[in-house]
Every structure is written in C-alpha cells, then in structure tokens.
Amino acid sequence: MRLEGGRELPYDALVLATGARPRKLSLAGADLEGVHLFRTLADVDAMKEAFVAGAKLVVIGAGYIGLEGAAVARQMGLDVTVIETAVRPLARVTSPEVAGFFLDEHTRQGVRFVLGGQPAVIKGQDRVRAVGLADGTEIPADLVLTGIGVNPETTLAQHSNLAVDNGVVTDAQCRTDDPAIFAIGDCANRPISHYDNRRCRLESVHNAIEGAKIVAATILGKEATLETPWFWSDQYDLKLQIAGLFQGYDHVVFRGGMADRAFAAFYYKGDRLIAVDAVNRPAEFLGVKALLHKRLNVAPDVIADESRPMKEIVAAASKT
Amino acid sequence: MPKITYIEASGKEHVVDAPEGQTVMEAAVKHAVPGIDADCGGACACATCHVYVDPDWLGKTGEAGSMEQSMLDFANDVEDNSRLSCQIKVTGELDGLVVRLPKSQH
C-alpha cells in the first residue's frame, strides 16, 4: 500500500475499516454557522455552546440519530422540531407500530414533528435563522442538527479496483475480491449468515466488533463464530434493544403493552421468528438474541404468552 | 487513585489504577484486562461485562438495578454476587475492590 508522500507499506493482510461519512444537506444555506452533523466528539463540542435551554433546535431526519438528538435536547430544555421526509419516523429501521410508539413518546415530551416535510433551504445571514420547507413553511431555528444517513467511505477501495456496491463488497469472512484485503464495519457490505446470506451494510457497534473478530480469526486461520445482528437506542428513559433484522416480516406479536412503556414486538416471517424490538424489556431482547443466534424458533402464540417467563421459553426451545 | 483487582477465571490477577468516575468496566477495558468484552461500551445493553464482586465488597458496590438484573438473568453462570461492571462507578470507597471474571461473556 502506498501512502500519500510515496512511502510504501508491505502487507500480508490488509483491513479496510474506513467507516462512513454523514450525508450533508445539499441545500442552499447548509454551510451556515449553526448547522451541524453528528458523528464525532468534535461535532458535539462544536454545537455545545448553542445547545442550551430555550434555544430552537430543528432536527432534520427522524432516524435513530435524529430522535436520540431530539431526546437529549428536550431533556436539556431546548425547543425541538423534527422534520422527516417520510410519513413516519424510523421508517427504515422499524415497524409502523413501534415507530408510532416513539412518535407518541416524543410528542408527549414536547417535540414537534413535521412528517412528510421537505426541507428546501436553510435561511440566515451568517448564522442559521430558519429552515424553509418546499411548501413555503418556515421553521425558526437557532441550531440545526442533521441525521440523514451516512455514505460508506470507499474511495481507497475504488482506487484499488475492489468491488464496491453500497460499501466494499465482501464474503461472509469479510474478504474482498482480493483475498489479502478485508473490509469491516460501516464501509463493508457482507452476506449475513443468519439471514440467508442477505447482503447488508450494517451501521452498528455490534457489526463493527463482529467484523473485527471475524477478520482476526480468519487471518489466524481459525473459524469465526457468526452472530445475529443487534442494535440499541436510548431515548429519554426508554431503552430500545433490537435483535435480528426485521425487514421482510409479515406479522408482529407483542408481549407487554405500549401504555406501560415496556413491551416487546416480535417479528415473524411466516412461522419463523426473525427479530425483536424490545423497549425496556431486556429479557425479551436477550432471549430472542439467544434464540436467533442458535437458529431456534418459537411459535408466535408461545412467545406472546406473558404467563411464561422469557427465560423459560428460551430454555424450552433450546431443548427441542 | 483507587486500585481494583480483576481475577481471571484462570486465577491470573490484574491490579489496575481506576480513576474515580470511571466504571469498573471502563477501567478494565482501558487497561486491556482480558475477559471483559463490554460490546456495547457501557450502555447496559449487552451483558458482556459480567463480573463476580468479592463478597467482602458487596456492601460498598450496592445492588443491581432492575434493568441490570434482567440482563444478568441471561448471562452465563450467574451467582448472587454477579454484576455488570459497566454499572459500578469507581469511588474512593471502592479502593481495593476485588472482582472475579467468568469463564466467558458469551
């Protein structure tokens, strides 16, 4: 590998862990003072001074990043409006039911939502003053936080003529089409063994750690244990823990009630349990994570039966 | 600075200087103590920083909260003195704390 300046580093194995870059708004005014991305500690430090009680914050994007930002801002007393182009929050990452719960929670906490809203311009002289929508509405803003997704950082891979398709394309062992080069984390696109080798570019802590473990094992000539993906998101006093990939589900069953702010949504594809969203329900999260990891299944009527503790359900499934 | 002793399942000891305010998990990870995975980085989301608190210290570390207790229910080889080390904050009072590590976090 040749570095800028010409120095060359020989390698037996090369790992690309280049991550992703947050997408920037491609709007007039997006470079104004007070418009922030959220990726690094430096990003947080940059917005800290203006992030104070009473300040008007507009969050663009109602994914996890946007909603976590909105939650922190409300807890610190900022006035918060979330603009989302889709008709519901978390559209990419969860079901309408669970998204509806989070929408209600944030609304109850005082967050205003503009769903189906199309940001058109960021207004202001030197500093942001408002966000203008395509329909002409103007939302006053002292501060804008954008959480509109990331693009995988694949420049080096492309210069090296590696296959790139929504991330650096790898096999299940994180190997690119050059057998000595691996790619892991947000920049990589690999088949997920627990999901029929569906190709995914996962953006999560667990995916980064698992990729590192797989590559370390592969380089050492050992076999890595492949795991099922999992995620979490903390908003207010709600801990959302997710095991598995819900995409492709055809029905959902619940344990617990949303009114209690502690429930789990279990996603099924046909008879097969494929994922869980657990809100303040760690047992349901860890139980399903264990089931999925061992490729075990539990019928919907069994899992929805609250009279049976989750641990017992998992133990029974493990014996069959 | 408080000292914490981590004892691996094999019996190997690691004595670490742990700044007050850090968690028992963070102090271990920062000093590369093997056997504490802490996959979620301290969010009480993964149950991979399981430790056994030396019985003499249980009074000072306090008890697991309800979220932590539910997570521990699914960890391996859980005992009465099991805790998630990301939920124990280092204080001056914990100078000399001894925790033992399980055989595996997964």
Tab-separated table of C-alpha atoms in Angstrom:
chain	number	residue	atom	x	y	z
A	1	MET	CA	0.000	0.000	0.000
A	2	ARG	CA	1.362	3.407	-0.947
A	3	LEU	CA	0.773	6.330	1.389
A	4	GLU	CA	0.496	9.948	0.335
A	5	GLY	CA	4.090	11.107	0.011
A	6	GLY	CA	5.131	7.839	-1.570
A	7	ARG	CA	6.018	5.642	1.391
A	8	GLU	CA	5.040	2.028	0.795
A	9	LEU	CA	3.808	-0.425	3.447
A	10	PRO	CA	4.057	-4.105	2.565
A	11	TYR	CA	1.317	-6.373	3.929
A	12	ASP	CA	0.218	-9.975	4.173
A	13	ALA	CA	-3.292	-8.933	5.136
A	14	LEU	CA	-4.887	-5.505	4.757
A	15	VAL	CA	-8.054	-4.462	6.598
A	16	LEU	CA	-10.184	-1.579	5.347
A	17	ALA	CA	-12.105	-0.137	8.286
A	18	THR	CA	-12.702	3.295	6.814
A	19	GLY	CA	-16.211	3.796	8.176
A	20	ALA	CA	-18.794	6.136	6.734
A	21	ARG	CA	-19.323	9.854	6.346
A	22	PRO	CA	-22.555	11.514	7.435
A	23	ARG	CA	-24.525	12.835	4.472
A	24	LYS	CA	-24.546	16.611	4.193
A	25	LEU	CA	-27.662	18.513	3.260
A	26	SER	CA	-27.466	19.551	-0.359
A	27	LEU	CA	-29.427	22.744	0.241
A	28	ALA	CA	-28.660	26.422	-0.090
A	29	GLY	CA	-27.523	27.622	3.329
A	30	ALA	CA	-26.331	24.193	4.506
A	31	ASP	CA	-22.901	25.671	5.297
A	32	LEU	CA	-24.256	28.400	7.576
A	33	GLU	CA	-22.998	28.628	11.130
A	34	GLY	CA	-25.242	26.600	13.432
A	35	VAL	CA	-25.903	23.736	11.003
A	36	HIS	CA	-24.366	20.587	12.453
A	37	LEU	CA	-23.666	16.983	11.613
A	38	PHE	CA	-23.425	14.406	14.349
A	39	ARG	CA	-20.647	11.843	14.085
A	40	THR	CA	-17.690	12.617	16.324
A	41	LEU	CA	-16.938	14.136	19.710
A	42	ALA	CA	-15.709	17.222	17.827
A	43	ASP	CA	-19.186	17.550	16.252
A	44	VAL	CA	-20.730	17.542	19.735
A	45	ASP	CA	-18.206	20.072	21.052
A	46	ALA	CA	-18.949	22.328	18.075
A	47	MET	CA	-22.656	22.553	18.904
A	48	LYS	CA	-22.265	22.608	22.686
A	49	GLU	CA	-22.263	26.380	23.158
A	50	ALA	CA	-25.564	26.918	21.333
A	51	PHE	CA	-27.139	23.727	22.720
A	52	VAL	CA	-28.816	25.432	25.691
A	53	ALA	CA	-32.271	25.577	27.277
A	54	GLY	CA	-34.691	27.701	25.271
A	55	ALA	CA	-32.708	27.504	22.019
A	56	LYS	CA	-34.722	26.498	18.965
A	57	LEU	CA	-33.378	23.255	17.533
A	58	VAL	CA	-34.526	21.838	14.213
A	59	VAL	CA	-33.584	18.202	13.676
A	60	ILE	CA	-33.599	17.048	10.065
A	61	GLY	CA	-34.169	13.295	9.832
A	62	ALA	CA	-36.165	11.095	12.233
A	63	GLY	CA	-33.920	8.046	12.335
A	64	TYR	CA	-32.168	6.887	15.497
A	65	ILE	CA	-29.600	9.698	15.371
A	66	GLY	CA	-32.230	12.386	14.914
A	67	LEU	CA	-34.536	11.045	17.616
A	68	GLU	CA	-31.710	10.454	20.101
A	69	GLY	CA	-30.593	14.043	19.471
A	70	ALA	CA	-34.163	15.282	19.937
A	71	ALA	CA	-34.478	13.373	23.228
A	72	VAL	CA	-31.259	14.819	24.652
A	73	ALA	CA	-32.265	18.305	23.521
A	74	ARG	CA	-35.708	18.078	25.156
A	75	GLN	CA	-34.124	16.843	28.370
A	76	MET	CA	-31.873	19.918	28.308
A	77	GLY	CA	-34.838	22.221	27.725
A	78	LEU	CA	-34.391	23.107	24.055
A	79	ASP	CA	-37.395	23.794	21.847
A	80	VAL	CA	-37.325	20.921	19.320
A	81	THR	CA	-38.881	20.390	15.883
A	82	VAL	CA	-38.104	17.246	13.881
A	83	ILE	CA	-38.515	17.324	10.097
A	84	GLU	CA	-38.781	13.984	8.306
A	85	THR	CA	-39.394	13.459	4.597
A	86	ALA	CA	-41.115	10.092	5.181
A	87	VAL	CA	-44.611	9.983	6.657
A	88	ARG	CA	-43.364	8.309	9.838
A	89	PRO	CA	-40.192	8.331	11.940
A	90	LEU	CA	-37.784	5.351	11.986
A	91	ALA	CA	-39.260	4.215	8.657
A	92	ARG	CA	-36.096	2.390	7.604
A	93	VAL	CA	-35.456	0.621	10.888
A	94	THR	CA	-38.704	-0.491	12.494
A	95	SER	CA	-42.386	-1.322	12.035
A	96	PRO	CA	-45.192	1.296	11.900
A	97	GLU	CA	-46.369	0.064	15.334
A	98	VAL	CA	-43.061	0.682	17.112
A	99	ALA	CA	-42.448	3.879	15.136
A	100	GLY	CA	-45.879	5.096	16.295
A	101	PHE	CA	-44.931	4.450	19.905
A	102	PHE	CA	-41.768	6.561	19.582
A	103	LEU	CA	-43.662	9.300	17.749
A	104	ASP	CA	-46.192	9.453	20.622
A	105	GLU	CA	-43.437	9.453	23.275
A	106	HIS	CA	-41.547	12.308	21.643
A	107	THR	CA	-44.759	14.262	21.117
A	108	ARG	CA	-45.633	13.794	24.793
A	109	GLN	CA	-42.160	15.080	25.672
A	110	GLY	CA	-42.895	18.254	23.696
A	111	VAL	CA	-41.171	17.525	20.376
A	112	ARG	CA	-42.999	18.876	17.313
A	113	PHE	CA	-42.911	16.767	14.143
A	114	VAL	CA	-43.192	17.787	10.514
A	115	LEU	CA	-43.732	14.436	8.784
A	116	GLY	CA	-43.662	14.299	5.002
A	117	GLY	CA	-41.821	17.632	5.183
A	118	GLN	CA	-39.293	18.552	2.507
A	119	PRO	CA	-36.503	20.906	3.636
A	120	ALA	CA	-35.759	23.277	0.746
A	121	VAL	CA	-33.438	25.953	2.122
A	122	ILE	CA	-31.547	26.943	5.248
A	123	LYS	CA	-32.069	30.651	5.835
A	124	GLY	CA	-29.876	33.143	7.640
A	125	GLN	CA	-27.143	35.743	7.135
A	126	ASP	CA	-24.016	34.392	8.825
A	127	ARG	CA	-25.866	32.089	11.171
A	128	VAL	CA	-28.883	29.880	10.630
A	129	ARG	CA	-32.205	31.631	11.342
A	130	ALA	CA	-34.790	29.199	9.940
A	131	VAL	CA	-35.368	26.100	7.859
A	132	GLY	CA	-37.583	26.692	4.831
A	133	LEU	CA	-39.734	23.811	3.574
A	134	ALA	CA	-40.735	23.144	-0.036
A	135	ASP	CA	-44.325	24.187	0.750
A	136	GLY	CA	-43.102	27.616	1.875
A	137	THR	CA	-43.367	26.986	5.614
A	138	GLU	CA	-40.554	28.494	7.638
A	139	ILE	CA	-39.420	26.909	10.902
A	140	PRO	CA	-37.338	29.226	13.110
A	141	ALA	CA	-34.007	27.702	14.160
A	142	ASP	CA	-31.044	28.724	16.302
A	143	LEU	CA	-29.465	25.379	15.629
A	144	VAL	CA	-29.940	22.653	13.006
A	145	LEU	CA	-28.893	19.040	13.548
A	146	THR	CA	-28.907	16.756	10.525
A	147	GLY	CA	-29.227	12.999	10.824
A	148	ILE	CA	-29.963	11.936	7.260
A	149	GLY	CA	-27.811	8.846	6.995
A	150	VAL	CA	-24.243	8.098	6.022
A	151	ASN	CA	-22.313	7.167	2.899
A	152	PRO	CA	-19.721	4.400	3.165
A	153	GLU	CA	-16.137	5.635	2.757
A	154	THR	CA	-14.993	3.551	-0.200
A	155	THR	CA	-12.574	5.878	-2.003
A	156	LEU	CA	-9.497	3.767	-1.239
A	157	ALA	CA	-11.298	0.555	-2.226
A	158	GLN	CA	-12.389	2.097	-5.518
A	159	HIS	CA	-8.833	3.303	-6.259
A	160	SER	CA	-7.715	-0.270	-5.607
A	161	ASN	CA	-10.291	-1.635	-8.066
A	162	LEU	CA	-12.118	-3.642	-5.413
A	163	ALA	CA	-15.794	-4.388	-5.980
A	164	VAL	CA	-17.932	-1.648	-4.411
A	165	ASP	CA	-21.714	-1.717	-4.255
A	166	ASN	CA	-23.205	0.180	-1.313
A	167	GLY	CA	-19.953	-0.425	0.544
A	168	VAL	CA	-16.935	-2.604	-0.128
A	169	VAL	CA	-18.302	-5.989	-1.199
A	170	THR	CA	-17.004	-8.894	0.900
A	171	ASP	CA	-17.809	-12.543	1.569
A	172	ALA	CA	-19.021	-13.841	4.955
A	173	GLN	CA	-15.383	-13.825	6.176
A	174	CYS	CA	-15.168	-10.089	5.352
A	175	ARG	CA	-12.781	-10.818	2.449
A	176	THR	CA	-12.970	-8.522	-0.571
A	177	ASP	CA	-12.421	-9.826	-4.099
A	178	ASP	CA	-8.687	-9.509	-3.364
A	179	PRO	CA	-8.057	-12.424	-0.946
A	180	ALA	CA	-5.477	-10.465	1.085
A	181	ILE	CA	-7.778	-7.481	1.639
A	182	PHE	CA	-10.654	-7.411	4.137
A	183	ALA	CA	-13.287	-4.778	4.812
A	184	ILE	CA	-15.272	-4.380	8.053
A	185	GLY	CA	-17.672	-2.036	9.797
A	186	ASP	CA	-19.786	0.716	8.263
A	187	CYS	CA	-17.793	0.679	4.999
A	188	ALA	CA	-18.384	-3.011	4.236
A	189	ASN	CA	-21.219	-4.917	2.613
A	190	ARG	CA	-21.302	-8.596	3.571
A	191	PRO	CA	-23.703	-11.530	3.485
A	192	ILE	CA	-25.344	-12.191	6.866
A	193	SER	CA	-25.354	-15.928	7.502
A	194	HIS	CA	-28.356	-15.905	9.862
A	195	TYR	CA	-30.464	-14.213	7.177
A	196	ASP	CA	-29.940	-16.469	4.159
A	197	ASN	CA	-26.746	-14.606	3.327
A	198	ARG	CA	-28.678	-11.459	2.537
A	199	ARG	CA	-26.205	-8.681	1.708
A	200	CYS	CA	-26.216	-5.911	4.295
A	201	ARG	CA	-24.176	-2.857	5.057
A	202	LEU	CA	-24.959	-2.602	8.747
A	203	GLU	CA	-24.202	0.574	10.672
A	204	SER	CA	-23.845	-0.571	14.250
A	205	VAL	CA	-21.426	-1.105	17.101
A	206	HIS	CA	-22.027	-4.849	17.099
A	207	ASN	CA	-21.338	-5.103	13.373
A	208	ALA	CA	-18.014	-3.295	13.806
A	209	ILE	CA	-16.971	-5.578	16.659
A	210	GLU	CA	-18.107	-8.723	14.893
A	211	GLY	CA	-16.238	-7.767	11.715
A	212	ALA	CA	-13.052	-7.304	13.726
A	213	LYS	CA	-13.495	-10.708	15.370
A	214	ILE	CA	-14.176	-12.415	12.033
A	215	VAL	CA	-11.111	-10.904	10.368
A	216	ALA	CA	-8.839	-11.657	13.340
A	217	ALA	CA	-9.999	-15.284	13.320
A	218	THR	CA	-9.681	-15.596	9.537
A	219	ILE	CA	-6.144	-14.137	9.458
A	220	LEU	CA	-5.142	-16.611	12.174
A	221	GLY	CA	-6.653	-19.478	10.182
A	222	LYS	CA	-9.435	-20.053	12.687
A	223	GLU	CA	-13.156	-20.189	12.146
A	224	ALA	CA	-15.140	-17.212	13.462
A	225	THR	CA	-18.488	-17.604	15.190
A	226	LEU	CA	-21.041	-15.747	13.095
A	227	GLU	CA	-23.612	-13.883	15.164
A	228	THR	CA	-27.019	-12.382	14.585
A	229	PRO	CA	-27.004	-8.569	14.282
A	230	TRP	CA	-28.164	-6.465	17.220
A	231	PHE	CA	-28.609	-2.777	17.970
A	232	TRP	CA	-29.812	-0.406	20.640
A	233	SER	CA	-31.082	3.150	21.009
A	234	ASP	CA	-31.539	5.118	24.251
A	235	GLN	CA	-34.190	7.854	24.170
A	236	TYR	CA	-35.362	9.511	27.430
A	237	ASP	CA	-35.807	6.635	29.900
A	238	LEU	CA	-36.598	4.235	27.061
A	239	LYS	CA	-34.045	1.603	26.173
A	240	LEU	CA	-34.811	0.103	22.775
A	241	GLN	CA	-32.860	-3.099	22.155
A	242	ILE	CA	-33.110	-4.834	18.813
A	243	ALA	CA	-32.015	-8.345	17.873
A	244	GLY	CA	-32.157	-9.600	14.310
A	245	LEU	CA	-33.201	-7.949	11.059
A	246	PHE	CA	-36.934	-7.194	10.818
A	247	GLN	CA	-37.013	-6.493	7.053
A	248	GLY	CA	-39.325	-8.884	5.249
A	249	TYR	CA	-41.559	-9.635	8.270
A	250	ASP	CA	-45.225	-10.326	7.588
A	251	HIS	CA	-46.657	-10.130	11.077
A	252	VAL	CA	-45.812	-8.928	14.551
A	253	VAL	CA	-46.867	-10.115	18.019
A	254	PHE	CA	-46.362	-8.342	21.350
A	255	ARG	CA	-45.518	-9.008	24.970
A	256	GLY	CA	-46.468	-6.218	27.322
A	257	GLY	CA	-48.266	-3.030	26.430
A	258	MET	CA	-47.066	0.239	24.959
A	259	ALA	CA	-49.056	2.095	27.640
A	260	ASP	CA	-46.700	0.589	30.260
A	261	ARG	CA	-43.691	1.866	28.246
A	262	ALA	CA	-42.255	-1.664	28.495
A	263	PHE	CA	-43.059	-4.041	25.662
A	264	ALA	CA	-41.503	-6.221	23.004
A	265	ALA	CA	-42.534	-6.536	19.343
A	266	PHE	CA	-41.616	-9.903	17.819
A	267	TYR	CA	-41.346	-10.013	14.029
A	268	TYR	CA	-42.271	-13.149	12.129
A	269	LYS	CA	-41.808	-14.143	8.516
A	270	GLY	CA	-44.323	-16.937	8.096
A	271	ASP	CA	-43.793	-19.165	11.158
A	272	ARG	CA	-40.228	-18.019	11.654
A	273	LEU	CA	-39.176	-15.518	14.339
A	274	ILE	CA	-36.730	-13.115	12.664
A	275	ALA	CA	-36.325	-10.120	15.008
A	276	VAL	CA	-37.414	-8.307	18.159
A	277	ASP	CA	-37.742	-4.655	19.153
A	278	ALA	CA	-37.710	-4.609	22.953
A	279	VAL	CA	-38.468	-1.367	24.815
A	280	ASN	CA	-37.420	-1.506	28.481
A	281	ARG	CA	-37.665	-5.301	28.171
A	282	PRO	CA	-34.086	-6.621	28.331
A	283	ALA	CA	-35.160	-10.221	28.944
A	284	GLU	CA	-37.110	-10.322	25.682
A	285	PHE	CA	-34.145	-8.809	23.829
A	286	LEU	CA	-31.557	-11.178	25.255
A	287	GLY	CA	-33.929	-14.136	24.914
A	288	VAL	CA	-34.547	-13.539	21.222
A	289	LYS	CA	-30.867	-12.744	20.625
A	290	ALA	CA	-30.002	-16.168	22.070
A	291	LEU	CA	-32.743	-17.900	20.032
A	292	LEU	CA	-31.677	-16.279	16.771
A	293	HIS	CA	-28.010	-16.927	17.429
A	294	LYS	CA	-28.722	-20.649	17.877
A	295	ARG	CA	-31.146	-20.589	14.952
A	296	LEU	CA	-34.029	-21.692	17.184
A	297	ASN	CA	-37.666	-20.801	16.632
A	298	VAL	CA	-40.615	-20.155	18.956
A	299	ALA	CA	-44.216	-20.021	17.763
A	300	PRO	CA	-46.000	-16.641	17.980
A	301	ASP	CA	-48.667	-17.846	20.449
A	302	VAL	CA	-45.950	-19.182	22.778
A	303	ILE	CA	-43.850	-16.026	22.742
A	304	ALA	CA	-46.918	-13.794	23.268
A	305	ASP	CA	-47.904	-15.753	26.392
A	306	GLU	CA	-46.871	-13.384	29.206
A	307	SER	CA	-47.608	-16.014	31.855
A	308	ARG	CA	-44.416	-17.778	30.767
A	309	PRO	CA	-41.146	-16.016	31.617
A	310	MET	CA	-38.906	-15.363	28.630
A	311	LYS	CA	-36.088	-17.359	30.148
A	312	GLU	CA	-38.303	-20.440	30.392
A	313	ILE	CA	-39.447	-20.050	26.761
A	314	VAL	CA	-35.823	-19.851	25.601
A	315	ALA	CA	-34.829	-22.853	27.724
A	316	ALA	CA	-37.730	-24.932	26.354
A	317	ALA	CA	-36.821	-24.021	22.760
A	318	SER	CA	-33.175	-24.933	23.393
A	319	LYS	CA	-34.170	-28.463	24.488
A	320	THR	CA	-36.269	-29.377	21.459
B	1	MET	CA	-6.320	6.650	42.785
B	2	PRO	CA	-8.472	3.620	43.736
B	3	LYS	CA	-6.953	0.247	42.876
B	4	ILE	CA	-9.119	-2.559	41.532
B	5	THR	CA	-8.055	-6.181	41.273
B	6	TYR	CA	-9.527	-8.262	38.457
B	7	ILE	CA	-9.028	-12.013	38.729
B	8	GLU	CA	-9.448	-14.012	35.534
B	9	ALA	CA	-11.208	-17.392	35.602
B	10	SER	CA	-7.719	-18.938	35.294
B	11	GLY	CA	-6.662	-17.188	38.523
B	12	LYS	CA	-4.443	-14.611	36.852
B	13	GLU	CA	-4.646	-11.243	38.661
B	14	HIS	CA	-4.620	-7.739	37.169
B	15	VAL	CA	-4.306	-4.757	39.506
B	16	VAL	CA	-5.443	-1.537	37.848
B	17	ASP	CA	-5.458	2.133	38.881
B	18	ALA	CA	-9.041	3.214	38.276
B	19	PRO	CA	-9.864	6.934	38.239
B	20	GLU	CA	-12.942	7.904	40.250
B	21	GLY	CA	-15.932	8.467	37.982
B	22	GLN	CA	-14.976	5.724	35.544
B	23	THR	CA	-16.843	2.448	35.735
B	24	VAL	CA	-15.265	-0.834	36.799
B	25	MET	CA	-15.795	-1.983	33.176
B	26	GLU	CA	-14.068	1.085	31.672
B	27	ALA	CA	-11.049	0.747	33.941
B	28	ALA	CA	-10.667	-2.881	32.841
B	29	VAL	CA	-11.054	-2.150	29.137
B	30	LYS	CA	-8.633	0.829	29.263
B	31	HIS	CA	-6.017	-1.484	30.788
B	32	ALA	CA	-6.781	-4.339	28.378
B	33	VAL	CA	-7.845	-6.733	31.118
B	34	PRO	CA	-8.905	-9.818	29.160
B	35	GLY	CA	-12.319	-11.336	29.840
B	36	ILE	CA	-14.447	-8.184	29.891
B	37	ASP	CA	-15.850	-7.773	26.385
B	38	ALA	CA	-18.221	-4.815	27.014
B	39	ASP	CA	-19.546	-4.954	23.468
B	40	CYS	CA	-21.960	-2.028	23.962
B	41	GLY	CA	-19.395	0.252	25.575
B	42	GLY	CA	-21.287	0.777	28.811
B	43	ALA	CA	-24.913	1.322	27.803
B	44	CYS	CA	-26.229	-1.616	29.857
B	45	ALA	CA	-27.347	-3.082	26.520
B	46	CYS	CA	-25.381	-6.296	26.059
B	47	ALA	CA	-24.475	-8.106	29.331
B	48	THR	CA	-20.887	-8.863	28.255
B	49	CYS	CA	-19.100	-7.182	31.186
B	50	HIS	CA	-20.292	-9.670	33.819
B	51	VAL	CA	-18.154	-9.890	36.982
B	52	TYR	CA	-18.434	-11.519	40.413
B	53	VAL	CA	-17.948	-8.979	43.195
B	54	ASP	CA	-15.850	-10.294	46.068
B	55	PRO	CA	-18.358	-10.931	48.886
B	56	ASP	CA	-16.475	-8.555	51.225
B	57	TRP	CA	-17.221	-5.681	48.837
B	58	LEU	CA	-20.899	-6.269	48.125
B	59	GLY	CA	-21.973	-3.724	50.757
B	60	LYS	CA	-19.990	-0.989	49.016
B	61	THR	CA	-20.809	-1.742	45.364
B	62	GLY	CA	-24.544	-1.789	46.055
B	63	GLU	CA	-27.071	-3.917	44.230
B	64	ALA	CA	-28.009	-4.318	40.583
B	65	GLY	CA	-30.871	-2.136	39.345
B	66	SER	CA	-33.908	-3.760	37.731
B	67	MET	CA	-32.677	-3.339	34.136
B	68	GLU	CA	-29.281	-4.735	35.072
B	69	GLN	CA	-30.885	-7.632	36.967
B	70	SER	CA	-32.988	-8.571	33.936
B	71	MET	CA	-29.877	-8.505	31.741
B	72	LEU	CA	-27.934	-10.636	34.226
B	73	ASP	CA	-30.684	-13.258	34.152
B	74	PHE	CA	-29.470	-14.183	30.683
B	75	ALA	CA	-25.722	-14.146	31.367
B	76	ASN	CA	-23.863	-17.436	31.863
B	77	ASP	CA	-23.074	-18.859	35.322
B	78	VAL	CA	-24.791	-16.089	37.249
B	79	GLU	CA	-24.296	-16.040	41.043
B	80	ASP	CA	-25.741	-13.913	43.832
B	81	ASN	CA	-22.678	-11.640	43.614
B	82	SER	CA	-22.922	-11.166	39.824
B	83	ARG	CA	-22.926	-7.598	38.499
B	84	LEU	CA	-22.488	-5.859	35.166
B	85	SER	CA	-19.264	-3.950	35.704
B	86	CYS	CA	-20.420	-1.053	33.487
B	87	GLN	CA	-22.976	-0.269	36.189
B	88	ILE	CA	-20.459	0.046	39.049
B	89	LYS	CA	-18.912	3.523	39.313
B	90	VAL	CA	-15.465	3.784	40.835
B	91	THR	CA	-15.396	5.862	44.037
B	92	GLY	CA	-12.789	6.361	46.722
B	93	GLU	CA	-14.763	3.904	48.819
B	94	LEU	CA	-14.035	1.141	46.302
B	95	ASP	CA	-10.228	1.424	46.680
B	96	GLY	CA	-9.070	-2.197	46.926
B	97	LEU	CA	-12.151	-3.709	45.244
B	98	VAL	CA	-11.729	-7.291	44.046
B	99	VAL	CA	-13.840	-8.710	41.203
B	100	ARG	CA	-13.600	-12.125	39.554
B	101	LEU	CA	-14.312	-12.736	35.893
B	102	PRO	CA	-16.479	-15.503	34.440
B	103	LYS	CA	-15.062	-18.120	32.060
B	104	SER	CA	-16.859	-16.490	29.141
B	105	GLN	CA	-19.020	-13.451	28.418
B	106	HIS	CA	-20.909	-15.152	25.581
